[in-house]
Amino acid sequence: MTSAVVMAGCRSARRRDVALPALVRTIDDVLADWLPDQYCSGIAARLDLADGVLTWCNCGHPPPLLIRDHQVLDKAPERPEEPPMGTPRNWRTPLAGSTGRRWNRETGCCCTPTA
């Protein structure tokens, strides 16, 4: 149920074409309204295919793995983690924004699930 609510909040924000920090805040609000005792880790990302820049926000999730030529690259993109989505606002610091990184077309990305 939690992931369905998160995806509904994400789709709503994407339809309004908001920036990634605002998308995460929308998910926070939706979780607070519908499932106030639940939270969800995840990575919100946007890849601009024209210039190859990946922007992303990490919300309590392990960093993504970058894969090129069937090998995991040594350095995953890193940024400070934000609290999981759905964390009460008084526990949350303002979102630092998204991190941009030039993306090579031969590189894949895998966001590992948490157990």
PDB file of C-alpha atoms in Angstrom:
ATOM      1  CA  MET A   1       0.000   0.000   0.000  1.00  0.00           C
ATOM      2  CA  THR A   2       2.827   2.413   0.869  1.00  0.00           C
ATOM      3  CA  SER A   3       4.483   2.113  -2.544  1.00  0.00           C
ATOM      4  CA  ALA A   4       1.143   2.659  -4.311  1.00  0.00           C
ATOM      5  CA  VAL A   5       0.609   5.903  -2.385  1.00  0.00           C
ATOM      6  CA  VAL A   6       4.200   6.980  -3.098  1.00  0.00           C
ATOM      7  CA  MET A   7       3.797   6.312  -6.819  1.00  0.00           C
ATOM      8  CA  ALA A   8       0.515   8.253  -6.912  1.00  0.00           C
ATOM      9  CA  GLY A   9       2.250  11.251  -5.306  1.00  0.00           C
ATOM     10  CA  CYS A  10       5.167  10.907  -7.719  1.00  0.00           C
ATOM     11  CA  ARG A  11       2.897  10.784 -10.779  1.00  0.00           C
ATOM     12  CA  SER A  12       0.955  13.798  -9.546  1.00  0.00           C
ATOM     13  CA  ALA A  13       4.149  15.827  -9.136  1.00  0.00           C
ATOM     14  CA  ARG A  14       5.557  14.699 -12.504  1.00  0.00           C
ATOM     15  CA  ARG A  15       2.365  15.758 -14.294  1.00  0.00           C
ATOM     16  CA  ARG A  16       2.897  19.232 -12.822  1.00  0.00           C
ATOM     17  CA  ASP A  17       6.540  19.123 -14.033  1.00  0.00           C
ATOM     18  CA  VAL A  18       7.966  20.115 -10.653  1.00  0.00           C
ATOM     19  CA  ALA A  19      11.649  20.000  -9.713  1.00  0.00           C
ATOM     20  CA  LEU A  20      12.892  16.911  -7.873  1.00  0.00           C
ATOM     21  CA  PRO A  21      12.946  18.487  -4.369  1.00  0.00           C
ATOM     22  CA  ALA A  22       9.310  19.537  -4.857  1.00  0.00           C
ATOM     23  CA  LEU A  23       8.474  16.027  -6.090  1.00  0.00           C
ATOM     24  CA  VAL A  24       9.891  14.571  -2.860  1.00  0.00           C
ATOM     25  CA  ARG A  25       7.916  17.108  -0.780  1.00  0.00           C
ATOM     26  CA  THR A  26       4.746  16.100  -2.668  1.00  0.00           C
ATOM     27  CA  ILE A  27       5.375  12.452  -1.772  1.00  0.00           C
ATOM     28  CA  ASP A  28       5.988  13.480   1.852  1.00  0.00           C
ATOM     29  CA  ASP A  29       2.657  15.301   1.901  1.00  0.00           C
ATOM     30  CA  VAL A  30       0.752  12.404   0.310  1.00  0.00           C
ATOM     31  CA  LEU A  31       2.206   9.913   2.790  1.00  0.00           C
ATOM     32  CA  ALA A  32       1.421  12.246   5.707  1.00  0.00           C
ATOM     33  CA  ASP A  33      -2.194  12.555   4.535  1.00  0.00           C
ATOM     34  CA  TRP A  34      -2.890   8.909   3.660  1.00  0.00           C
ATOM     35  CA  LEU A  35      -0.449   6.786   5.668  1.00  0.00           C
ATOM     36  CA  PRO A  36       0.964   8.968   8.460  1.00  0.00           C
ATOM     37  CA  ASP A  37       2.712   6.039  10.176  1.00  0.00           C
ATOM     38  CA  GLN A  38       4.560   4.864   7.032  1.00  0.00           C
ATOM     39  CA  TYR A  39       7.698   5.975   5.246  1.00  0.00           C
ATOM     40  CA  CYS A  40       9.533   4.878   2.118  1.00  0.00           C
ATOM     41  CA  SER A  41      13.156   5.055   1.004  1.00  0.00           C
ATOM     42  CA  GLY A  42      13.875   5.729  -2.617  1.00  0.00           C
ATOM     43  CA  ILE A  43      15.725   7.715  -5.227  1.00  0.00           C
ATOM     44  CA  ALA A  44      13.942  10.342  -7.294  1.00  0.00           C
ATOM     45  CA  ALA A  45      15.822  10.886 -10.563  1.00  0.00           C
ATOM     46  CA  ARG A  46      15.469  12.659 -13.880  1.00  0.00           C
ATOM     47  CA  LEU A  47      17.654  11.963 -16.930  1.00  0.00           C
ATOM     48  CA  ASP A  48      17.813  14.704 -19.558  1.00  0.00           C
ATOM     49  CA  LEU A  49      18.351  12.724 -22.742  1.00  0.00           C
ATOM     50  CA  ALA A  50      19.399  15.812 -24.704  1.00  0.00           C
ATOM     51  CA  ASP A  51      22.465  16.664 -22.623  1.00  0.00           C
ATOM     52  CA  GLY A  52      22.965  13.425 -20.683  1.00  0.00           C
ATOM     53  CA  VAL A  53      22.706  14.970 -17.211  1.00  0.00           C
ATOM     54  CA  LEU A  54      21.201  12.833 -14.462  1.00  0.00           C
ATOM     55  CA  THR A  55      19.796  14.741 -11.492  1.00  0.00           C
ATOM     56  CA  TRP A  56      18.716  12.866  -8.408  1.00  0.00           C
ATOM     57  CA  CYS A  57      17.678  13.070  -4.765  1.00  0.00           C
ATOM     58  CA  ASN A  58      18.484  10.233  -2.363  1.00  0.00           C
ATOM     59  CA  CYS A  59      15.819   9.729   0.302  1.00  0.00           C
ATOM     60  CA  GLY A  60      17.178   7.231   2.828  1.00  0.00           C
ATOM     61  CA  HIS A  61      18.246   4.756   0.155  1.00  0.00           C
ATOM     62  CA  PRO A  62      21.618   3.169  -0.683  1.00  0.00           C
ATOM     63  CA  PRO A  63      23.321   5.005  -3.557  1.00  0.00           C
ATOM     64  CA  PRO A  64      22.677   3.685  -7.074  1.00  0.00           C
ATOM     65  CA  LEU A  65      25.184   1.394  -8.756  1.00  0.00           C
ATOM     66  CA  LEU A  66      26.639   2.513 -12.069  1.00  0.00           C
ATOM     67  CA  ILE A  67      27.274  -0.250 -14.576  1.00  0.00           C
ATOM     68  CA  ARG A  68      29.360   0.022 -17.758  1.00  0.00           C
ATOM     69  CA  ASP A  69      30.499  -2.865 -19.978  1.00  0.00           C
ATOM     70  CA  HIS A  70      28.861  -5.350 -17.582  1.00  0.00           C
ATOM     71  CA  GLN A  71      31.045  -4.057 -14.699  1.00  0.00           C
ATOM     72  CA  VAL A  72      30.006  -2.073 -11.634  1.00  0.00           C
ATOM     73  CA  LEU A  73      31.991   1.175 -11.617  1.00  0.00           C
ATOM     74  CA  ASP A  74      34.140   1.802  -8.559  1.00  0.00           C
ATOM     75  CA  LYS A  75      32.611   5.154  -7.711  1.00  0.00           C
ATOM     76  CA  ALA A  76      28.875   5.360  -7.339  1.00  0.00           C
ATOM     77  CA  PRO A  77      27.423   8.854  -7.490  1.00  0.00           C
ATOM     78  CA  GLU A  78      27.349  10.128  -3.945  1.00  0.00           C
ATOM     79  CA  ARG A  79      25.470  12.842  -2.162  1.00  0.00           C
ATOM     80  CA  PRO A  80      24.261  13.296   1.374  1.00  0.00           C
ATOM     81  CA  GLU A  81      21.183  11.205   2.096  1.00  0.00           C
ATOM     82  CA  GLU A  82      17.929  12.918   2.886  1.00  0.00           C
ATOM     83  CA  PRO A  83      15.567  11.243   5.360  1.00  0.00           C
ATOM     84  CA  PRO A  84      13.152   8.659   3.909  1.00  0.00           C
ATOM     85  CA  MET A  85      10.022  10.014   2.242  1.00  0.00           C
ATOM     86  CA  GLY A  86       7.187  10.306   4.731  1.00  0.00           C
ATOM     87  CA  THR A  87       9.426  11.349   7.616  1.00  0.00           C
ATOM     88  CA  PRO A  88       7.676  13.963   9.775  1.00  0.00           C
ATOM     89  CA  ARG A  89       8.547  17.469   8.641  1.00  0.00           C
ATOM     90  CA  ASN A  90       9.895  18.498  12.045  1.00  0.00           C
ATOM     91  CA  TRP A  91      12.549  15.745  11.705  1.00  0.00           C
ATOM     92  CA  ARG A  92      13.492  16.742   8.179  1.00  0.00           C
ATOM     93  CA  THR A  93      16.043  19.333   7.153  1.00  0.00           C
ATOM     94  CA  PRO A  94      15.284  21.366   4.028  1.00  0.00           C
ATOM     95  CA  LEU A  95      16.076  19.347   0.913  1.00  0.00           C
ATOM     96  CA  ALA A  96      19.504  20.229  -0.377  1.00  0.00           C
ATOM     97  CA  GLY A  97      18.310  19.938  -3.964  1.00  0.00           C
ATOM     98  CA  SER A  98      19.291  17.479  -6.622  1.00  0.00           C
ATOM     99  CA  THR A  99      22.772  16.552  -7.760  1.00  0.00           C
ATOM    100  CA  GLY A 100      23.585  16.659 -11.452  1.00  0.00           C
ATOM    101  CA  ARG A 101      26.045  14.347 -13.189  1.00  0.00           C
ATOM    102  CA  ARG A 102      26.921  13.959 -16.874  1.00  0.00           C
ATOM    103  CA  TRP A 103      25.702  10.562 -18.046  1.00  0.00           C
ATOM    104  CA  ASN A 104      27.463   8.339 -20.567  1.00  0.00           C
ATOM    105  CA  ARG A 105      25.030   6.496 -22.855  1.00  0.00           C
ATOM    106  CA  GLU A 106      26.906   3.223 -22.266  1.00  0.00           C
ATOM    107  CA  THR A 107      26.384   3.465 -18.499  1.00  0.00           C
ATOM    108  CA  GLY A 108      23.460   1.759 -16.810  1.00  0.00           C
ATOM    109  CA  CYS A 109      22.080   2.553 -13.388  1.00  0.00           C
ATOM    110  CA  CYS A 110      20.699   0.155 -10.811  1.00  0.00           C
ATOM    111  CA  CYS A 111      18.949   1.385  -7.685  1.00  0.00           C
ATOM    112  CA  THR A 112      19.286  -1.528  -5.317  1.00  0.00           C
ATOM    113  CA  PRO A 113      16.188  -2.499  -3.319  1.00  0.00           C
ATOM    114  CA  THR A 114      16.398  -2.432   0.446  1.00  0.00           C
ATOM    115  CA  ALA A 115      15.362  -5.400   2.530  1.00  0.00           C
TER     116      ALA A 115
END
